[in-house]
Amino acid sequence: MTARTHGDVLKWVEHGTGLFVTQVAVLGEQEMSQASILPGWTRKHLVAHVAANADALGNLVYWARTGERTPMYSSADQRVADIESGAKLRHTELVAWLNMSVHKLGVALDALTGEQWRTEVVTAQGRTVPATEIPWLRAREVCVHAVDLGTGTTFADLPDDFLARLIADIRDKRGLDGSLDGPLPEVAAYLAGRPHSLAEVPDLGPWL
């Protein structure tokens, strides 16, 4: 498998962001209040989560730029509380938050220098990674959650090279060995704990 380049990952962020923002933009109050593919979450929960994630990753970008330690979230409880409060906003307020957070994160990422990209930061899961990992974290969020909106986008709409990296990433985190037969989008959906068409495979439970 060919190693992903920084440029590849930035393109996946752009692709997934476009999918997510475009779909959200056409949802009204009623449609956004309906259930998403994720159990227990409406589309409003998803939009609030993706907007808050952009703000949180912006904290890591600030850390990389200044050297000042700025965690993604103040606590796990605060992360959950922000999503729940965000899900109570009107859809127009959520769209405004999403668009602003996307814009601010994009500007911040574009401003990082070569040395700043190599700065180590700590993810919400406690992993110490170089700032170059930030776009991959964002690409996963916007691409997979674009599917989770349940508005017609599927894993087949995501780039094959992104799906290959996603599969490798999930297999590593789940500690899975061996290979899986099936179309790339269906294997990715299965490993991500989303609806899929693979037969006779064990349930893996939720991911992301």
PDB file of C-alpha atoms in Angstrom:
ATOM      1  CA  MET A   1       0.000   0.000   0.000  1.00  0.00           C
ATOM      2  CA  THR A   2       1.390   3.389  -1.038  1.00  0.00           C
ATOM      3  CA  ALA A   3       2.008   5.781   1.862  1.00  0.00           C
ATOM      4  CA  ARG A   4      -0.408   8.689   1.970  1.00  0.00           C
ATOM      5  CA  THR A   5       1.023  12.111   1.291  1.00  0.00           C
ATOM      6  CA  HIS A   6       0.163  15.320   3.114  1.00  0.00           C
ATOM      7  CA  GLY A   7      -1.415  16.606  -0.081  1.00  0.00           C
ATOM      8  CA  ASP A   8      -3.584  13.468  -0.343  1.00  0.00           C
ATOM      9  CA  VAL A   9      -4.984  13.989   3.131  1.00  0.00           C
ATOM     10  CA  LEU A  10      -5.721  17.668   2.562  1.00  0.00           C
ATOM     11  CA  LYS A  11      -7.666  16.690  -0.570  1.00  0.00           C
ATOM     12  CA  TRP A  12      -9.700  14.188   1.472  1.00  0.00           C
ATOM     13  CA  VAL A  13     -10.503  16.927   3.986  1.00  0.00           C
ATOM     14  CA  GLU A  14     -11.699  19.152   1.159  1.00  0.00           C
ATOM     15  CA  HIS A  15     -13.740  16.347  -0.400  1.00  0.00           C
ATOM     16  CA  GLY A  16     -15.401  15.272   2.836  1.00  0.00           C
ATOM     17  CA  THR A  17     -16.048  18.831   3.937  1.00  0.00           C
ATOM     18  CA  GLY A  18     -17.715  19.563   0.620  1.00  0.00           C
ATOM     19  CA  LEU A  19     -19.938  16.498   0.937  1.00  0.00           C
ATOM     20  CA  PHE A  20     -20.945  17.282   4.502  1.00  0.00           C
ATOM     21  CA  VAL A  21     -21.516  21.026   4.132  1.00  0.00           C
ATOM     22  CA  THR A  22     -23.406  20.652   0.854  1.00  0.00           C
ATOM     23  CA  GLN A  23     -25.828  18.140   2.334  1.00  0.00           C
ATOM     24  CA  VAL A  24     -26.390  20.118   5.515  1.00  0.00           C
ATOM     25  CA  ALA A  25     -27.072  23.289   3.521  1.00  0.00           C
ATOM     26  CA  VAL A  26     -30.244  21.835   1.967  1.00  0.00           C
ATOM     27  CA  LEU A  27     -31.710  20.542   5.236  1.00  0.00           C
ATOM     28  CA  GLY A  28     -34.508  22.488   6.877  1.00  0.00           C
ATOM     29  CA  GLU A  29     -35.441  22.506  10.555  1.00  0.00           C
ATOM     30  CA  GLN A  30     -37.568  19.372  10.247  1.00  0.00           C
ATOM     31  CA  GLU A  31     -35.071  17.355   8.202  1.00  0.00           C
ATOM     32  CA  MET A  32     -32.198  18.267  10.488  1.00  0.00           C
ATOM     33  CA  SER A  33     -34.182  17.181  13.538  1.00  0.00           C
ATOM     34  CA  GLN A  34     -34.648  13.687  12.119  1.00  0.00           C
ATOM     35  CA  ALA A  35     -32.551  10.678  13.115  1.00  0.00           C
ATOM     36  CA  SER A  36     -29.116  10.183  11.597  1.00  0.00           C
ATOM     37  CA  ILE A  37     -27.556   6.782  10.919  1.00  0.00           C
ATOM     38  CA  LEU A  38     -25.808   6.898  14.304  1.00  0.00           C
ATOM     39  CA  PRO A  39     -27.960   5.408  17.076  1.00  0.00           C
ATOM     40  CA  GLY A  40     -29.401   8.022  19.424  1.00  0.00           C
ATOM     41  CA  TRP A  41     -28.209  10.994  17.364  1.00  0.00           C
ATOM     42  CA  THR A  42     -30.270  13.312  15.181  1.00  0.00           C
ATOM     43  CA  ARG A  43     -28.681  15.104  12.245  1.00  0.00           C
ATOM     44  CA  LYS A  44     -28.447  18.115  14.547  1.00  0.00           C
ATOM     45  CA  HIS A  45     -26.226  16.100  16.880  1.00  0.00           C
ATOM     46  CA  LEU A  46     -23.990  15.231  13.921  1.00  0.00           C
ATOM     47  CA  VAL A  47     -23.745  18.812  12.702  1.00  0.00           C
ATOM     48  CA  ALA A  48     -22.968  20.046  16.202  1.00  0.00           C
ATOM     49  CA  HIS A  49     -20.330  17.326  16.586  1.00  0.00           C
ATOM     50  CA  VAL A  50     -18.628  18.110  13.265  1.00  0.00           C
ATOM     51  CA  ALA A  51     -18.660  21.856  14.012  1.00  0.00           C
ATOM     52  CA  ALA A  52     -17.292  21.306  17.525  1.00  0.00           C
ATOM     53  CA  ASN A  53     -14.653  18.930  16.110  1.00  0.00           C
ATOM     54  CA  ALA A  54     -13.422  21.685  13.776  1.00  0.00           C
ATOM     55  CA  ASP A  55     -13.147  24.052  16.734  1.00  0.00           C
ATOM     56  CA  ALA A  56     -11.347  21.359  18.764  1.00  0.00           C
ATOM     57  CA  LEU A  57      -8.873  20.587  15.984  1.00  0.00           C
ATOM     58  CA  GLY A  58      -8.372  24.325  15.678  1.00  0.00           C
ATOM     59  CA  ASN A  59      -7.076  24.191  19.242  1.00  0.00           C
ATOM     60  CA  LEU A  60      -4.433  21.674  18.126  1.00  0.00           C
ATOM     61  CA  VAL A  61      -3.499  23.882  15.178  1.00  0.00           C
ATOM     62  CA  TYR A  62      -3.082  26.810  17.604  1.00  0.00           C
ATOM     63  CA  TRP A  63      -0.894  24.538  19.778  1.00  0.00           C
ATOM     64  CA  ALA A  64       1.263  23.664  16.758  1.00  0.00           C
ATOM     65  CA  ARG A  65       1.572  27.309  15.736  1.00  0.00           C
ATOM     66  CA  THR A  66       2.350  28.818  19.136  1.00  0.00           C
ATOM     67  CA  GLY A  67       3.702  25.967  21.258  1.00  0.00           C
ATOM     68  CA  GLU A  68       1.031  26.751  23.867  1.00  0.00           C
ATOM     69  CA  ARG A  69      -0.653  23.557  25.071  1.00  0.00           C
ATOM     70  CA  THR A  70      -4.336  23.781  24.058  1.00  0.00           C
ATOM     71  CA  PRO A  71      -6.231  20.449  24.326  1.00  0.00           C
ATOM     72  CA  MET A  72      -9.037  19.667  21.891  1.00  0.00           C
ATOM     73  CA  TYR A  73     -11.636  19.660  24.690  1.00  0.00           C
ATOM     74  CA  SER A  74     -11.538  20.758  28.313  1.00  0.00           C
ATOM     75  CA  SER A  75     -12.954  17.320  29.264  1.00  0.00           C
ATOM     76  CA  ALA A  76     -14.874  14.378  27.817  1.00  0.00           C
ATOM     77  CA  ASP A  77     -17.976  15.548  29.680  1.00  0.00           C
ATOM     78  CA  GLN A  78     -17.683  19.007  28.198  1.00  0.00           C
ATOM     79  CA  ARG A  79     -17.397  17.507  24.703  1.00  0.00           C
ATOM     80  CA  VAL A  80     -20.667  15.617  25.204  1.00  0.00           C
ATOM     81  CA  ALA A  81     -22.384  18.646  26.761  1.00  0.00           C
ATOM     82  CA  ASP A  82     -21.378  20.864  23.814  1.00  0.00           C
ATOM     83  CA  ILE A  83     -22.875  18.390  21.339  1.00  0.00           C
ATOM     84  CA  GLU A  84     -26.105  18.123  23.312  1.00  0.00           C
ATOM     85  CA  SER A  85     -26.472  21.885  23.636  1.00  0.00           C
ATOM     86  CA  GLY A  86     -25.602  22.334  19.976  1.00  0.00           C
ATOM     87  CA  ALA A  87     -28.298  19.854  18.985  1.00  0.00           C
ATOM     88  CA  LYS A  88     -30.864  22.166  20.594  1.00  0.00           C
ATOM     89  CA  LEU A  89     -29.979  25.105  18.313  1.00  0.00           C
ATOM     90  CA  ARG A  90     -32.145  26.091  15.373  1.00  0.00           C
ATOM     91  CA  HIS A  91     -30.914  24.652  12.109  1.00  0.00           C
ATOM     92  CA  THR A  92     -29.896  28.092  10.813  1.00  0.00           C
ATOM     93  CA  GLU A  93     -27.728  28.633  13.895  1.00  0.00           C
ATOM     94  CA  LEU A  94     -26.139  25.215  13.451  1.00  0.00           C
ATOM     95  CA  VAL A  95     -25.364  25.847   9.792  1.00  0.00           C
ATOM     96  CA  ALA A  96     -23.790  29.189  10.689  1.00  0.00           C
ATOM     97  CA  TRP A  97     -21.652  27.513  13.387  1.00  0.00           C
ATOM     98  CA  LEU A  98     -20.614  24.732  11.009  1.00  0.00           C
ATOM     99  CA  ASN A  99     -19.633  27.092   8.205  1.00  0.00           C
ATOM    100  CA  MET A 100     -17.710  29.399  10.534  1.00  0.00           C
ATOM    101  CA  SER A 101     -15.830  26.513  12.183  1.00  0.00           C
ATOM    102  CA  VAL A 102     -14.951  24.995   8.806  1.00  0.00           C
ATOM    103  CA  HIS A 103     -13.661  28.328   7.534  1.00  0.00           C
ATOM    104  CA  LYS A 104     -11.587  29.041  10.651  1.00  0.00           C
ATOM    105  CA  LEU A 105     -10.005  25.576  10.624  1.00  0.00           C
ATOM    106  CA  GLY A 106      -9.156  25.854   6.933  1.00  0.00           C
ATOM    107  CA  VAL A 107      -7.495  29.231   7.393  1.00  0.00           C
ATOM    108  CA  ALA A 108      -5.559  27.987  10.423  1.00  0.00           C
ATOM    109  CA  LEU A 109      -4.304  24.874   8.622  1.00  0.00           C
ATOM    110  CA  ASP A 110      -3.247  26.886   5.577  1.00  0.00           C
ATOM    111  CA  ALA A 111      -1.156  29.193   7.798  1.00  0.00           C
ATOM    112  CA  LEU A 112       0.997  26.458   9.386  1.00  0.00           C
ATOM    113  CA  THR A 113       4.660  26.463   8.371  1.00  0.00           C
ATOM    114  CA  GLY A 114       6.778  23.391   7.676  1.00  0.00           C
ATOM    115  CA  GLU A 115       8.296  23.420  11.142  1.00  0.00           C
ATOM    116  CA  GLN A 116       4.908  23.955  12.810  1.00  0.00           C
ATOM    117  CA  TRP A 117       3.475  20.938  10.984  1.00  0.00           C
ATOM    118  CA  ARG A 118       6.099  18.825  12.765  1.00  0.00           C
ATOM    119  CA  THR A 119       5.094  20.073  16.234  1.00  0.00           C
ATOM    120  CA  GLU A 120       3.775  17.325  18.487  1.00  0.00           C
ATOM    121  CA  VAL A 121       0.233  17.706  19.860  1.00  0.00           C
ATOM    122  CA  VAL A 122      -2.027  15.400  21.874  1.00  0.00           C
ATOM    123  CA  THR A 123      -5.355  14.140  20.517  1.00  0.00           C
ATOM    124  CA  ALA A 124      -8.559  13.771  22.520  1.00  0.00           C
ATOM    125  CA  GLN A 125      -7.684  10.071  22.866  1.00  0.00           C
ATOM    126  CA  GLY A 126      -4.351  10.966  24.476  1.00  0.00           C
ATOM    127  CA  ARG A 127      -2.144  10.085  21.502  1.00  0.00           C
ATOM    128  CA  THR A 128       0.894  12.258  20.903  1.00  0.00           C
ATOM    129  CA  VAL A 129       1.125  12.918  17.172  1.00  0.00           C
ATOM    130  CA  PRO A 130       2.739  15.453  14.843  1.00  0.00           C
ATOM    131  CA  ALA A 131       0.455  18.244  13.633  1.00  0.00           C
ATOM    132  CA  THR A 132       0.511  16.588  10.211  1.00  0.00           C
ATOM    133  CA  GLU A 133      -1.947  14.079  11.711  1.00  0.00           C
ATOM    134  CA  ILE A 134      -4.596  16.822  12.240  1.00  0.00           C
ATOM    135  CA  PRO A 135      -5.899  16.754   8.627  1.00  0.00           C
ATOM    136  CA  TRP A 136      -6.294  12.962   8.776  1.00  0.00           C
ATOM    137  CA  LEU A 137      -8.341  13.285  11.966  1.00  0.00           C
ATOM    138  CA  ARG A 138     -10.550  15.827  10.195  1.00  0.00           C
ATOM    139  CA  ALA A 139     -10.823  13.791   6.975  1.00  0.00           C
ATOM    140  CA  ARG A 140     -12.197  10.820   8.926  1.00  0.00           C
ATOM    141  CA  GLU A 141     -14.759  13.007  10.656  1.00  0.00           C
ATOM    142  CA  VAL A 142     -16.169  14.808   7.625  1.00  0.00           C
ATOM    143  CA  CYS A 143     -16.070  11.833   5.246  1.00  0.00           C
ATOM    144  CA  VAL A 144     -17.623   9.220   7.551  1.00  0.00           C
ATOM    145  CA  HIS A 145     -20.153  11.604   9.080  1.00  0.00           C
ATOM    146  CA  ALA A 146     -21.243  12.742   5.611  1.00  0.00           C
ATOM    147  CA  VAL A 147     -22.469   9.158   5.251  1.00  0.00           C
ATOM    148  CA  ASP A 148     -23.955   9.201   8.757  1.00  0.00           C
ATOM    149  CA  LEU A 149     -26.263  12.095   7.828  1.00  0.00           C
ATOM    150  CA  GLY A 150     -28.362   9.536   5.986  1.00  0.00           C
ATOM    151  CA  THR A 151     -29.140  11.891   3.129  1.00  0.00           C
ATOM    152  CA  GLY A 152     -27.899   9.682   0.319  1.00  0.00           C
ATOM    153  CA  THR A 153     -24.096   9.763   0.506  1.00  0.00           C
ATOM    154  CA  THR A 154     -22.545   6.323   0.905  1.00  0.00           C
ATOM    155  CA  PHE A 155     -19.036   4.992   1.394  1.00  0.00           C
ATOM    156  CA  ALA A 156     -18.979   4.443  -2.386  1.00  0.00           C
ATOM    157  CA  ASP A 157     -18.946   8.249  -2.748  1.00  0.00           C
ATOM    158  CA  LEU A 158     -15.635   8.487  -0.875  1.00  0.00           C
ATOM    159  CA  PRO A 159     -12.275   8.277  -2.702  1.00  0.00           C
ATOM    160  CA  ASP A 160     -10.826   4.766  -2.973  1.00  0.00           C
ATOM    161  CA  ASP A 161      -7.452   5.837  -1.604  1.00  0.00           C
ATOM    162  CA  PHE A 162      -9.201   7.399   1.406  1.00  0.00           C
ATOM    163  CA  LEU A 163     -11.163   4.184   1.986  1.00  0.00           C
ATOM    164  CA  ALA A 164      -7.968   2.118   1.802  1.00  0.00           C
ATOM    165  CA  ARG A 165      -6.343   4.295   4.452  1.00  0.00           C
ATOM    166  CA  LEU A 166      -9.482   4.276   6.558  1.00  0.00           C
ATOM    167  CA  ILE A 167      -9.605   0.478   6.472  1.00  0.00           C
ATOM    168  CA  ALA A 168      -5.949   0.227   7.483  1.00  0.00           C
ATOM    169  CA  ASP A 169      -6.492   2.753  10.273  1.00  0.00           C
ATOM    170  CA  ILE A 170      -9.560   1.010  11.699  1.00  0.00           C
ATOM    171  CA  ARG A 171      -8.009  -2.460  11.423  1.00  0.00           C
ATOM    172  CA  ASP A 172      -5.006  -1.219  13.353  1.00  0.00           C
ATOM    173  CA  LYS A 173      -7.119   0.406  16.072  1.00  0.00           C
ATOM    174  CA  ARG A 174      -9.421  -2.612  16.348  1.00  0.00           C
ATOM    175  CA  GLY A 175      -6.410  -4.990  16.348  1.00  0.00           C
ATOM    176  CA  LEU A 176      -7.791  -7.017  13.437  1.00  0.00           C
ATOM    177  CA  ASP A 177      -5.718  -9.504  11.414  1.00  0.00           C
ATOM    178  CA  GLY A 178      -6.507 -11.292   8.153  1.00  0.00           C
ATOM    179  CA  SER A 179      -8.278 -10.054   5.075  1.00  0.00           C
ATOM    180  CA  LEU A 180     -11.921  -9.387   4.221  1.00  0.00           C
ATOM    181  CA  ASP A 181     -13.537 -10.136   0.890  1.00  0.00           C
ATOM    182  CA  GLY A 182     -15.887  -7.580  -0.589  1.00  0.00           C
ATOM    183  CA  PRO A 183     -16.081  -4.220  -2.317  1.00  0.00           C
ATOM    184  CA  LEU A 184     -13.867  -1.563  -0.736  1.00  0.00           C
ATOM    185  CA  PRO A 185     -16.794   0.690   0.334  1.00  0.00           C
ATOM    186  CA  GLU A 186     -18.611  -2.231   1.978  1.00  0.00           C
ATOM    187  CA  VAL A 187     -15.498  -3.399   3.836  1.00  0.00           C
ATOM    188  CA  ALA A 188     -14.934   0.165   5.076  1.00  0.00           C
ATOM    189  CA  ALA A 189     -18.571   0.480   6.165  1.00  0.00           C
ATOM    190  CA  TYR A 190     -18.411  -2.844   8.022  1.00  0.00           C
ATOM    191  CA  LEU A 191     -15.176  -2.022   9.829  1.00  0.00           C
ATOM    192  CA  ALA A 192     -16.550   1.414  10.746  1.00  0.00           C
ATOM    193  CA  GLY A 193     -19.582  -0.213  12.338  1.00  0.00           C
ATOM    194  CA  ARG A 194     -21.973   1.216   9.757  1.00  0.00           C
ATOM    195  CA  PRO A 195     -24.670  -0.550   7.679  1.00  0.00           C
ATOM    196  CA  HIS A 196     -23.048  -2.827   5.062  1.00  0.00           C
ATOM    197  CA  SER A 197     -23.758  -5.734   2.725  1.00  0.00           C
ATOM    198  CA  LEU A 198     -21.064  -8.186   3.846  1.00  0.00           C
ATOM    199  CA  ALA A 199     -22.423 -11.619   4.795  1.00  0.00           C
ATOM    200  CA  GLU A 200     -21.440 -13.888   7.684  1.00  0.00           C
ATOM    201  CA  VAL A 201     -19.200 -11.405   9.472  1.00  0.00           C
ATOM    202  CA  PRO A 202     -19.290 -10.745  13.227  1.00  0.00           C
ATOM    203  CA  ASP A 203     -20.623  -7.465  14.590  1.00  0.00           C
ATOM    204  CA  LEU A 204     -17.701  -5.197  15.475  1.00  0.00           C
ATOM    205  CA  GLY A 205     -19.615  -2.534  17.357  1.00  0.00           C
ATOM    206  CA  PRO A 206     -19.363   1.238  16.939  1.00  0.00           C
ATOM    207  CA  TRP A 207     -16.291   3.178  15.863  1.00  0.00           C
ATOM    208  CA  LEU A 208     -15.743   6.954  15.658  1.00  0.00           C
TER     209      LEU A 208
END
